[in-house]
Amino acid sequence: MTERRITAGFLPLLDSLLLVVAREKGLAAAQGIDLVLVRETSWANIRDRVAVGHFDVAHMLAPMPIAANLGLSPIEAPLVAPMTLGIGGNAVTVSTALWRKMLASGTPGDLDPGPAGAALRQVVASGGPRLRFAVTHPYSGHNYELRYWLAASGIAPGREVEIVILPPPLMADALAAATIDGYCVGEPWNSVGVASGAGRLVAVKSRLWADSPDKVLGASQRWAESNPETLAALLRSLYSAASWCSDPTNHAEAAAILAGPAYLDRSSELLLRGLSGRLELSRGEAVRVPDFYEPLARSATFPWITHALWYYSQMVRWSDVPHNAANTRLAAATYRPDLYRAAIAPFGASLPTADSKVLAGDIFFDGAPFDPDDLDRYIAAQRQ
């Protein structure tokens, strides 16, 4: 079998796992793919290097290809997202100083985002310097989910809480230096903040918006259309990696692989926390969050158009783009379940037959449902 080379960019995060495992366990090679992984330092670099052709595909923020297709990138290059790289995987961490104030304001400290948000609102209302939270990129799930949580808790993002941009590896250090008061990021950088003694976990993505994607496989539309068989082979290798990673007996090995110096260069014990869902909220305060990160179950790798449209609704809400029919079509067309189904079909797996679905009220922490067929009313009902 002649191997086809694919160069993929990634950031050092837990949910780069499927790409890393596909390479290191020989799953890409089994599909005839020579998968070359290149670690990057920022999401902007990831986006731009896909756009100019340095990378064929990349580990990418779930809203990023949507934003690119809506004209929110410096280089015009249509992108597609034919696969999600798991669901969940991020969290909100605050400084120990802010955590003490939230405790005094009544939060039970059990990762329930409702009471935690109410306590944070009391802290904000009490006066003092404006709090500053960091996210990884303006067009990231972290930014939109943090804003959603704050707004639903009665806090005005941007006005009452400042939101700044930082690369994931710098967040724990910034928290320790008291230059930020909290951050929303993917693992392992929440656990790094906890392990340093500087931070405390207060919310997780799976409780804010259940079964939702944080990262996708992104590719330029031109490359995807020019290399359909190569892309399909890669998707199959990543699906095989997701299946392997979903077995708890493989978690320790997966964490050890990801801990390597070419990848995250962190202790495997730290990486195992997010992969297994056995998190520490603060040093020595362990908790089990079984749905923290899921690589396969509950259609975790399926690129639902519903998810693309929810992210689009938040781009409209926070004035990134105007809402109109053309932008709605561009957002919906970014996620490509058709490419996913065609690639995975040879496995005989049970796949969703629909491209979109209604997200019931219990999916979001505030109980607000999302119907992609009633997008206009949803957007009109949102308040900044």
mmCIF file of C-alpha atoms in Angstrom:
data_model
loop_
_atom_site.group_PDB
_atom_site.id
_atom_site.type_symbol
_atom_site.label_atom_id
_atom_site.label_comp_id
_atom_site.label_asym_id
_atom_site.label_seq_id
_atom_site.Cartn_x
_atom_site.Cartn_y
_atom_site.Cartn_z
ATOM 1 C CA MET A 1 0.000 0.000 0.000
ATOM 2 C CA THR A 2 1.375 3.387 -0.995
ATOM 3 C CA GLU A 3 1.164 5.784 1.925
ATOM 4 C CA ARG A 4 -0.360 9.206 1.403
ATOM 5 C CA ARG A 5 1.212 11.923 3.538
ATOM 6 C CA ILE A 6 -1.015 14.243 5.585
ATOM 7 C CA THR A 7 0.460 17.082 7.638
ATOM 8 C CA ALA A 8 -1.720 18.048 10.590
ATOM 9 C CA GLY A 9 -1.278 20.909 13.040
ATOM 10 C CA PHE A 10 -2.290 20.642 16.679
ATOM 11 C CA LEU A 11 -2.116 22.510 19.966
ATOM 12 C CA PRO A 12 -0.960 20.768 23.170
ATOM 13 C CA LEU A 13 -4.382 19.858 24.536
ATOM 14 C CA LEU A 14 -6.113 16.677 25.657
ATOM 15 C CA ASP A 15 -8.408 16.647 22.638
ATOM 16 C CA SER A 16 -5.497 16.421 20.201
ATOM 17 C CA LEU A 17 -5.551 12.813 21.430
ATOM 18 C CA LEU A 18 -7.247 11.220 18.413
ATOM 19 C CA LEU A 19 -4.637 12.584 16.016
ATOM 20 C CA VAL A 20 -1.786 11.518 18.290
ATOM 21 C CA VAL A 21 -3.168 8.029 18.885
ATOM 22 C CA ALA A 22 -3.944 7.548 15.182
ATOM 23 C CA ARG A 23 -0.276 8.141 14.472
ATOM 24 C CA GLU A 24 1.366 6.430 17.451
ATOM 25 C CA LYS A 25 -0.799 3.283 17.468
ATOM 26 C CA GLY A 26 -0.398 2.766 13.708
ATOM 27 C CA LEU A 27 -4.074 3.392 12.966
ATOM 28 C CA ALA A 28 -3.321 6.035 10.337
ATOM 29 C CA ALA A 29 -0.690 3.793 8.746
ATOM 30 C CA ALA A 30 -3.253 0.963 8.606
ATOM 31 C CA GLN A 31 -5.388 3.249 6.429
ATOM 32 C CA GLY A 32 -2.443 4.066 4.168
ATOM 33 C CA ILE A 33 -1.777 7.458 5.775
ATOM 34 C CA ASP A 34 1.629 8.834 6.746
ATOM 35 C CA LEU A 35 0.344 11.234 9.405
ATOM 36 C CA VAL A 36 2.837 13.986 10.256
ATOM 37 C CA LEU A 37 1.912 15.997 13.370
ATOM 38 C CA VAL A 38 3.211 19.511 13.975
ATOM 39 C CA ARG A 39 2.748 21.187 17.364
ATOM 40 C CA GLU A 40 1.775 24.853 17.162
ATOM 41 C CA THR A 41 1.718 27.666 19.712
ATOM 42 C CA SER A 42 -1.535 29.470 18.913
ATOM 43 C CA TRP A 43 -4.904 28.959 17.282
ATOM 44 C CA ALA A 44 -4.240 31.863 14.932
ATOM 45 C CA ASN A 45 -1.198 30.011 13.603
ATOM 46 C CA ILE A 46 -3.269 26.853 13.167
ATOM 47 C CA ARG A 47 -5.931 28.715 11.180
ATOM 48 C CA ASP A 48 -3.467 30.609 9.000
ATOM 49 C CA ARG A 49 -1.252 27.607 8.231
ATOM 50 C CA VAL A 50 -4.285 25.636 7.052
ATOM 51 C CA ALA A 51 -5.339 28.608 4.937
ATOM 52 C CA VAL A 52 -1.968 28.909 3.188
ATOM 53 C CA GLY A 53 -1.490 25.164 2.761
ATOM 54 C CA HIS A 54 1.243 24.468 5.327
ATOM 55 C CA PHE A 55 -1.165 22.047 7.008
ATOM 56 C CA ASP A 56 -3.541 19.739 5.154
ATOM 57 C CA VAL A 57 -5.766 19.388 8.213
ATOM 58 C CA ALA A 58 -5.668 20.559 11.817
ATOM 59 C CA HIS A 59 -6.951 20.134 15.333
ATOM 60 C CA MET A 60 -9.165 23.221 15.349
ATOM 61 C CA LEU A 61 -11.500 25.145 17.626
ATOM 62 C CA ALA A 62 -15.077 24.096 16.838
ATOM 63 C CA PRO A 63 -16.282 27.619 15.887
ATOM 64 C CA MET A 64 -13.091 28.535 13.987
ATOM 65 C CA PRO A 65 -13.949 27.126 10.542
ATOM 66 C CA ILE A 66 -17.389 28.727 10.814
ATOM 67 C CA ALA A 67 -15.792 32.070 11.622
ATOM 68 C CA ALA A 68 -13.409 31.705 8.672
ATOM 69 C CA ASN A 69 -16.289 31.012 6.286
ATOM 70 C CA LEU A 70 -18.106 34.083 7.616
ATOM 71 C CA GLY A 71 -15.170 36.317 6.742
ATOM 72 C CA LEU A 72 -13.728 36.621 10.246
ATOM 73 C CA SER A 73 -10.213 35.501 9.298
ATOM 74 C CA PRO A 74 -7.408 37.583 7.757
ATOM 75 C CA ILE A 75 -6.880 35.101 4.919
ATOM 76 C CA GLU A 76 -9.855 34.087 2.799
ATOM 77 C CA ALA A 77 -9.888 30.293 2.553
ATOM 78 C CA PRO A 78 -13.145 28.320 2.935
ATOM 79 C CA LEU A 79 -12.842 25.582 5.565
ATOM 80 C CA VAL A 80 -14.795 22.422 6.300
ATOM 81 C CA ALA A 81 -15.183 20.381 9.474
ATOM 82 C CA PRO A 82 -15.892 16.738 8.552
ATOM 83 C CA MET A 83 -15.419 15.357 12.068
ATOM 84 C CA THR A 84 -15.633 16.335 15.721
ATOM 85 C CA LEU A 85 -12.693 15.328 17.920
ATOM 86 C CA GLY A 86 -14.816 14.250 20.875
ATOM 87 C CA ILE A 87 -17.252 16.094 23.134
ATOM 88 C CA GLY A 88 -16.611 18.018 26.340
ATOM 89 C CA GLY A 89 -13.083 18.485 27.612
ATOM 90 C CA ASN A 90 -12.915 22.065 28.867
ATOM 91 C CA ALA A 91 -13.593 23.804 32.165
ATOM 92 C CA VAL A 92 -13.565 27.113 34.002
ATOM 93 C CA THR A 93 -10.865 27.676 36.614
ATOM 94 C CA VAL A 94 -10.696 30.656 38.977
ATOM 95 C CA SER A 95 -7.977 31.937 41.264
ATOM 96 C CA THR A 96 -7.956 30.780 44.856
ATOM 97 C CA ALA A 97 -8.613 34.393 45.913
ATOM 98 C CA LEU A 98 -11.736 34.608 43.745
ATOM 99 C CA TRP A 99 -12.798 31.153 44.874
ATOM 100 C CA ARG A 100 -12.753 32.280 48.529
ATOM 101 C CA LYS A 101 -15.052 35.175 47.600
ATOM 102 C CA MET A 102 -17.391 32.818 45.734
ATOM 103 C CA LEU A 103 -17.505 30.512 48.763
ATOM 104 C CA ALA A 104 -18.416 33.438 50.976
ATOM 105 C CA SER A 105 -21.184 34.278 48.488
ATOM 106 C CA GLY A 106 -22.755 30.852 48.866
ATOM 107 C CA THR A 107 -21.516 28.551 46.089
ATOM 108 C CA PRO A 108 -21.642 24.880 47.176
ATOM 109 C CA GLY A 109 -18.503 24.105 45.174
ATOM 110 C CA ASP A 110 -19.916 21.031 43.422
ATOM 111 C CA LEU A 111 -19.456 22.048 39.745
ATOM 112 C CA ASP A 112 -23.106 23.046 39.414
ATOM 113 C CA PRO A 113 -22.799 26.096 37.127
ATOM 114 C CA GLY A 114 -26.070 27.618 38.362
ATOM 115 C CA PRO A 115 -25.077 28.252 42.005
ATOM 116 C CA ALA A 116 -21.490 28.996 40.966
ATOM 117 C CA GLY A 117 -22.701 31.654 38.540
ATOM 118 C CA ALA A 118 -24.998 33.146 41.181
ATOM 119 C CA ALA A 119 -22.098 33.385 43.622
ATOM 120 C CA LEU A 120 -19.900 34.989 40.976
ATOM 121 C CA ARG A 121 -22.648 37.514 40.272
ATOM 122 C CA GLN A 122 -22.640 38.487 43.963
ATOM 123 C CA VAL A 123 -18.880 38.940 43.872
ATOM 124 C CA VAL A 124 -19.167 41.176 40.802
ATOM 125 C CA ALA A 125 -21.995 43.182 42.387
ATOM 126 C CA SER A 126 -19.988 43.765 45.564
ATOM 127 C CA GLY A 127 -17.683 46.174 43.740
ATOM 128 C CA GLY A 128 -13.926 46.236 43.534
ATOM 129 C CA PRO A 129 -11.674 45.911 40.479
ATOM 130 C CA ARG A 130 -13.293 44.441 37.390
ATOM 131 C CA LEU A 131 -12.585 40.726 37.113
ATOM 132 C CA ARG A 132 -10.539 39.505 34.154
ATOM 133 C CA PHE A 133 -11.021 36.064 32.563
ATOM 134 C CA ALA A 134 -8.944 34.577 29.750
ATOM 135 C CA VAL A 135 -10.035 32.460 26.792
ATOM 136 C CA THR A 136 -7.916 31.000 24.014
ATOM 137 C CA HIS A 137 -9.336 32.799 20.977
ATOM 138 C CA PRO A 138 -12.246 35.132 20.129
ATOM 139 C CA TYR A 139 -13.862 32.413 17.987
ATOM 140 C CA SER A 140 -13.543 29.567 20.459
ATOM 141 C CA GLY A 141 -16.057 27.450 22.311
ATOM 142 C CA HIS A 142 -14.353 28.705 25.483
ATOM 143 C CA ASN A 143 -15.260 32.308 24.684
ATOM 144 C CA TYR A 144 -18.857 31.596 23.721
ATOM 145 C CA GLU A 145 -19.529 29.167 26.576
ATOM 146 C CA LEU A 146 -17.959 31.483 29.161
ATOM 147 C CA ARG A 147 -20.059 34.360 27.853
ATOM 148 C CA TYR A 148 -23.182 32.174 27.850
ATOM 149 C CA TRP A 149 -22.586 31.161 31.477
ATOM 150 C CA LEU A 150 -21.880 34.712 32.624
ATOM 151 C CA ALA A 151 -24.874 36.204 30.809
ATOM 152 C CA ALA A 152 -27.259 33.505 32.050
ATOM 153 C CA SER A 153 -25.954 34.205 35.556
ATOM 154 C CA GLY A 154 -26.810 37.915 35.265
ATOM 155 C CA ILE A 155 -23.260 39.129 34.530
ATOM 156 C CA ALA A 156 -22.496 41.265 31.460
ATOM 157 C CA PRO A 157 -19.449 39.820 29.654
ATOM 158 C CA GLY A 158 -17.059 42.494 28.486
ATOM 159 C CA ARG A 159 -18.608 45.173 30.659
ATOM 160 C CA GLU A 160 -18.730 43.649 34.149
ATOM 161 C CA VAL A 161 -16.098 40.953 33.478
ATOM 162 C CA GLU A 162 -13.226 41.625 31.087
ATOM 163 C CA ILE A 163 -12.379 38.806 28.652
ATOM 164 C CA VAL A 164 -8.851 38.607 27.239
ATOM 165 C CA ILE A 165 -7.037 36.210 24.908
ATOM 166 C CA LEU A 166 -4.154 33.960 26.054
ATOM 167 C CA PRO A 167 -2.600 30.782 24.617
ATOM 168 C CA PRO A 168 -3.545 27.739 26.743
ATOM 169 C CA PRO A 169 -0.020 27.028 28.121
ATOM 170 C CA LEU A 170 0.209 30.556 29.585
ATOM 171 C CA MET A 171 -3.054 30.560 31.505
ATOM 172 C CA ALA A 172 -1.994 28.834 34.725
ATOM 173 C CA ASP A 173 1.057 31.092 35.003
ATOM 174 C CA ALA A 174 -1.086 34.178 34.430
ATOM 175 C CA LEU A 175 -3.457 33.001 37.157
ATOM 176 C CA ALA A 176 -0.559 32.457 39.576
ATOM 177 C CA ALA A 177 0.768 35.932 38.759
ATOM 178 C CA ALA A 178 -2.690 37.440 39.464
ATOM 179 C CA THR A 179 -2.836 39.050 36.018
ATOM 180 C CA ILE A 180 -6.123 37.212 35.429
ATOM 181 C CA ASP A 181 -8.812 36.031 37.849
ATOM 182 C CA GLY A 182 -9.938 32.976 35.903
ATOM 183 C CA TYR A 183 -9.931 31.217 32.562
ATOM 184 C CA CYS A 184 -11.861 28.833 30.365
ATOM 185 C CA VAL A 185 -9.694 26.308 28.507
ATOM 186 C CA GLY A 186 -9.375 22.667 27.551
ATOM 187 C CA GLU A 187 -7.483 20.128 29.587
ATOM 188 C CA PRO A 188 -4.824 19.696 30.841
ATOM 189 C CA TRP A 189 -4.479 23.418 31.537
ATOM 190 C CA ASN A 190 -7.225 23.510 34.162
ATOM 191 C CA SER A 191 -5.502 20.674 36.007
ATOM 192 C CA VAL A 192 -2.169 22.479 35.633
ATOM 193 C CA GLY A 193 -3.673 25.488 37.390
ATOM 194 C CA VAL A 194 -5.062 23.304 40.153
ATOM 195 C CA ALA A 195 -1.811 21.364 40.588
ATOM 196 C CA SER A 196 0.123 24.621 40.941
ATOM 197 C CA GLY A 197 -2.110 25.653 43.828
ATOM 198 C CA ALA A 198 -3.156 28.815 41.998
ATOM 199 C CA GLY A 199 -6.602 27.706 40.811
ATOM 200 C CA ARG A 200 -9.856 25.947 41.571
ATOM 201 C CA LEU A 201 -12.262 24.353 39.059
ATOM 202 C CA VAL A 202 -15.763 25.858 39.234
ATOM 203 C CA ALA A 203 -17.531 24.639 36.073
ATOM 204 C CA VAL A 204 -17.087 22.072 33.314
ATOM 205 C CA LYS A 205 -18.297 22.140 29.722
ATOM 206 C CA SER A 206 -20.358 18.969 30.099
ATOM 207 C CA ARG A 207 -22.518 20.721 32.729
ATOM 208 C CA LEU A 208 -22.784 24.011 30.824
ATOM 209 C CA TRP A 209 -23.698 22.452 27.459
ATOM 210 C CA ALA A 210 -23.899 18.670 27.492
ATOM 211 C CA ASP A 211 -22.553 16.526 24.627
ATOM 212 C CA SER A 212 -21.102 19.485 22.764
ATOM 213 C CA PRO A 213 -17.922 19.723 20.692
ATOM 214 C CA ASP A 214 -14.891 21.757 21.648
ATOM 215 C CA LYS A 215 -12.582 20.865 18.745
ATOM 216 C CA VAL A 216 -13.074 19.599 15.214
ATOM 217 C CA LEU A 217 -10.891 18.350 12.436
ATOM 218 C CA GLY A 218 -10.562 21.356 10.147
ATOM 219 C CA ALA A 219 -9.418 21.343 6.514
ATOM 220 C CA SER A 220 -9.468 23.755 3.627
ATOM 221 C CA GLN A 221 -12.413 23.087 1.356
ATOM 222 C CA ARG A 222 -10.049 23.015 -1.621
ATOM 223 C CA TRP A 223 -7.844 20.308 -0.071
ATOM 224 C CA ALA A 224 -10.859 18.239 1.028
ATOM 225 C CA GLU A 225 -12.393 18.361 -2.456
ATOM 226 C CA SER A 226 -9.068 17.552 -4.136
ATOM 227 C CA ASN A 227 -8.253 14.616 -1.831
ATOM 228 C CA PRO A 228 -11.556 12.891 -0.975
ATOM 229 C CA GLU A 229 -10.136 9.376 -0.590
ATOM 230 C CA THR A 230 -7.199 10.565 1.499
ATOM 231 C CA LEU A 231 -9.512 12.547 3.767
ATOM 232 C CA ALA A 232 -11.868 9.570 4.130
ATOM 233 C CA ALA A 233 -8.947 7.331 5.112
ATOM 234 C CA LEU A 234 -7.876 9.852 7.737
ATOM 235 C CA LEU A 235 -11.412 10.037 9.155
ATOM 236 C CA ARG A 236 -11.481 6.258 9.461
ATOM 237 C CA SER A 237 -8.164 6.258 11.296
ATOM 238 C CA LEU A 238 -9.428 8.926 13.707
ATOM 239 C CA TYR A 239 -12.642 6.981 14.292
ATOM 240 C CA SER A 240 -10.525 3.913 15.106
ATOM 241 C CA ALA A 241 -8.489 6.064 17.491
ATOM 242 C CA ALA A 242 -11.680 7.283 19.176
ATOM 243 C CA SER A 243 -12.812 3.678 19.627
ATOM 244 C CA TRP A 244 -9.459 2.717 21.158
ATOM 245 C CA CYS A 245 -9.415 5.759 23.443
ATOM 246 C CA SER A 246 -12.959 5.078 24.666
ATOM 247 C CA ASP A 247 -11.843 1.852 26.357
ATOM 248 C CA PRO A 248 -10.936 2.694 29.986
ATOM 249 C CA THR A 249 -8.292 -0.027 29.969
ATOM 250 C CA ASN A 250 -6.401 2.052 27.409
ATOM 251 C CA HIS A 251 -6.548 5.346 29.296
ATOM 252 C CA ALA A 252 -3.218 4.979 31.076
ATOM 253 C CA GLU A 253 -1.420 4.150 27.821
ATOM 254 C CA ALA A 254 -3.194 6.981 26.000
ATOM 255 C CA ALA A 255 -2.121 9.448 28.690
ATOM 256 C CA ALA A 256 1.460 8.163 28.512
ATOM 257 C CA ILE A 257 1.524 8.603 24.722
ATOM 258 C CA LEU A 258 0.113 12.119 24.922
ATOM 259 C CA ALA A 259 2.595 13.026 27.671
ATOM 260 C CA GLY A 260 5.543 12.571 25.294
ATOM 261 C CA PRO A 261 7.861 15.533 24.629
ATOM 262 C CA ALA A 262 6.643 15.906 21.033
ATOM 263 C CA TYR A 263 3.062 16.301 22.203
ATOM 264 C CA LEU A 264 2.035 17.777 25.566
ATOM 265 C CA ASP A 265 5.259 17.184 27.512
ATOM 266 C CA ARG A 266 3.368 16.928 30.803
ATOM 267 C CA SER A 267 3.034 14.162 33.358
ATOM 268 C CA SER A 268 0.772 11.309 32.315
ATOM 269 C CA GLU A 269 -0.915 11.461 35.739
ATOM 270 C CA LEU A 270 -2.025 15.009 35.023
ATOM 271 C CA LEU A 271 -3.323 14.075 31.575
ATOM 272 C CA LEU A 272 -5.149 11.061 32.918
ATOM 273 C CA ARG A 273 -7.408 13.304 34.987
ATOM 274 C CA GLY A 274 -9.314 14.725 32.032
ATOM 275 C CA LEU A 275 -9.263 11.495 30.060
ATOM 276 C CA SER A 276 -10.697 9.426 32.923
ATOM 277 C CA GLY A 277 -12.923 12.149 34.380
ATOM 278 C CA ARG A 278 -11.236 11.818 37.784
ATOM 279 C CA LEU A 279 -10.540 15.499 38.304
ATOM 280 C CA GLU A 280 -9.190 17.500 41.192
ATOM 281 C CA LEU A 281 -11.191 20.643 41.915
ATOM 282 C CA SER A 282 -8.363 21.902 44.117
ATOM 283 C CA ARG A 283 -5.278 20.145 45.362
ATOM 284 C CA GLY A 284 -6.411 17.037 47.224
ATOM 285 C CA GLU A 285 -10.123 17.623 46.452
ATOM 286 C CA ALA A 286 -10.982 14.859 43.988
ATOM 287 C CA VAL A 287 -14.267 14.396 42.144
ATOM 288 C CA ARG A 288 -15.577 12.040 39.464
ATOM 289 C CA VAL A 289 -17.010 13.657 36.316
ATOM 290 C CA PRO A 290 -17.732 10.656 34.058
ATOM 291 C CA ASP A 291 -18.904 12.763 31.094
ATOM 292 C CA PHE A 292 -16.052 15.282 31.235
ATOM 293 C CA TYR A 293 -14.533 14.166 27.914
ATOM 294 C CA GLU A 294 -15.959 11.521 25.603
ATOM 295 C CA PRO A 295 -14.090 10.449 22.452
ATOM 296 C CA LEU A 296 -16.727 8.139 20.897
ATOM 297 C CA ALA A 297 -20.012 7.455 22.708
ATOM 298 C CA ARG A 298 -23.107 9.601 22.131
ATOM 299 C CA SER A 299 -22.019 10.363 18.548
ATOM 300 C CA ALA A 300 -18.986 12.205 19.899
ATOM 301 C CA THR A 301 -17.231 12.372 16.529
ATOM 302 C CA PHE A 302 -20.302 13.286 14.436
ATOM 303 C CA PRO A 303 -20.279 16.869 13.033
ATOM 304 C CA TRP A 304 -23.840 17.938 13.845
ATOM 305 C CA ILE A 305 -25.044 20.951 11.852
ATOM 306 C CA THR A 306 -27.012 21.889 14.969
ATOM 307 C CA HIS A 307 -23.755 22.529 16.811
ATOM 308 C CA ALA A 308 -22.476 24.729 13.989
ATOM 309 C CA LEU A 309 -25.673 26.776 14.102
ATOM 310 C CA TRP A 310 -25.538 27.192 17.884
ATOM 311 C CA TYR A 311 -22.027 28.584 17.630
ATOM 312 C CA TYR A 312 -23.257 30.841 14.831
ATOM 313 C CA SER A 313 -26.066 32.067 17.097
ATOM 314 C CA GLN A 314 -23.458 33.147 19.636
ATOM 315 C CA MET A 315 -21.409 34.921 16.981
ATOM 316 C CA VAL A 316 -24.527 36.916 16.190
ATOM 317 C CA ARG A 317 -25.311 37.481 19.856
ATOM 318 C CA TRP A 318 -21.911 39.005 20.574
ATOM 319 C CA SER A 319 -21.888 41.096 17.375
ATOM 320 C CA ASP A 320 -19.205 39.139 15.526
ATOM 321 C CA VAL A 321 -21.450 38.832 12.446
ATOM 322 C CA PRO A 322 -24.906 40.037 11.375
ATOM 323 C CA HIS A 323 -27.699 37.501 11.236
ATOM 324 C CA ASN A 324 -29.037 36.885 7.750
ATOM 325 C CA ALA A 325 -29.949 33.991 5.490
ATOM 326 C CA ALA A 326 -26.607 33.973 3.671
ATOM 327 C CA ASN A 327 -24.587 33.747 6.894
ATOM 328 C CA THR A 328 -26.881 31.045 8.233
ATOM 329 C CA ARG A 329 -26.250 28.970 5.108
ATOM 330 C CA LEU A 330 -22.484 29.472 5.331
ATOM 331 C CA ALA A 331 -22.425 28.394 8.974
ATOM 332 C CA ALA A 332 -24.586 25.329 8.365
ATOM 333 C CA ALA A 333 -22.514 24.244 5.368
ATOM 334 C CA THR A 334 -19.241 24.299 7.333
ATOM 335 C CA TYR A 335 -19.865 21.063 9.253
ATOM 336 C CA ARG A 336 -19.938 18.140 6.836
ATOM 337 C CA PRO A 337 -21.817 15.066 8.106
ATOM 338 C CA ASP A 338 -22.008 13.824 4.509
ATOM 339 C CA LEU A 339 -18.214 13.431 4.358
ATOM 340 C CA TYR A 340 -18.209 11.778 7.763
ATOM 341 C CA ARG A 341 -20.899 9.216 6.902
ATOM 342 C CA ALA A 342 -19.283 8.286 3.601
ATOM 343 C CA ALA A 343 -15.912 7.735 5.272
ATOM 344 C CA ILE A 344 -17.163 5.750 8.281
ATOM 345 C CA ALA A 345 -19.729 3.631 6.389
ATOM 346 C CA PRO A 346 -17.282 0.729 5.762
ATOM 347 C CA PHE A 347 -17.072 0.172 9.529
ATOM 348 C CA GLY A 348 -20.785 -0.631 9.715
ATOM 349 C CA ALA A 349 -21.141 1.635 12.745
ATOM 350 C CA SER A 350 -24.515 2.948 13.855
ATOM 351 C CA LEU A 351 -24.480 6.600 12.767
ATOM 352 C CA PRO A 352 -27.059 9.371 13.065
ATOM 353 C CA THR A 353 -29.349 9.470 10.033
ATOM 354 C CA ALA A 354 -30.211 13.155 10.484
ATOM 355 C CA ASP A 355 -27.787 16.058 10.131
ATOM 356 C CA SER A 356 -29.371 18.173 12.848
ATOM 357 C CA LYS A 357 -31.410 17.748 16.013
ATOM 358 C CA VAL A 358 -33.241 19.776 18.637
ATOM 359 C CA LEU A 359 -31.221 20.384 21.795
ATOM 360 C CA ALA A 360 -33.676 19.984 24.661
ATOM 361 C CA GLY A 361 -33.703 22.298 27.655
ATOM 362 C CA ASP A 362 -31.794 19.878 29.849
ATOM 363 C CA ILE A 363 -28.821 20.092 27.473
ATOM 364 C CA PHE A 364 -27.977 23.632 28.635
ATOM 365 C CA PHE A 365 -27.469 24.503 32.285
ATOM 366 C CA ASP A 366 -30.067 27.302 32.182
ATOM 367 C CA GLY A 367 -32.774 25.079 30.664
ATOM 368 C CA ALA A 368 -33.094 26.997 27.376
ATOM 369 C CA PRO A 369 -33.686 24.636 24.401
ATOM 370 C CA PHE A 370 -32.217 25.202 20.946
ATOM 371 C CA ASP A 371 -34.164 24.308 17.808
ATOM 372 C CA PRO A 372 -32.070 24.897 14.665
ATOM 373 C CA ASP A 373 -35.291 25.170 12.653
ATOM 374 C CA ASP A 374 -36.373 28.115 14.836
ATOM 375 C CA LEU A 375 -33.060 29.965 14.720
ATOM 376 C CA ASP A 376 -34.534 33.428 14.170
ATOM 377 C CA ARG A 377 -36.612 33.311 17.351
ATOM 378 C CA TYR A 378 -33.695 31.876 19.377
ATOM 379 C CA ILE A 379 -31.391 34.684 18.286
ATOM 380 C CA ALA A 380 -34.061 37.333 18.906
ATOM 381 C CA ALA A 381 -34.684 35.995 22.422
ATOM 382 C CA GLN A 382 -31.030 36.166 23.474
ATOM 383 C CA ARG A 383 -29.915 39.119 25.522
ATOM 384 C CA GLN A 384 -26.401 40.479 25.690
#
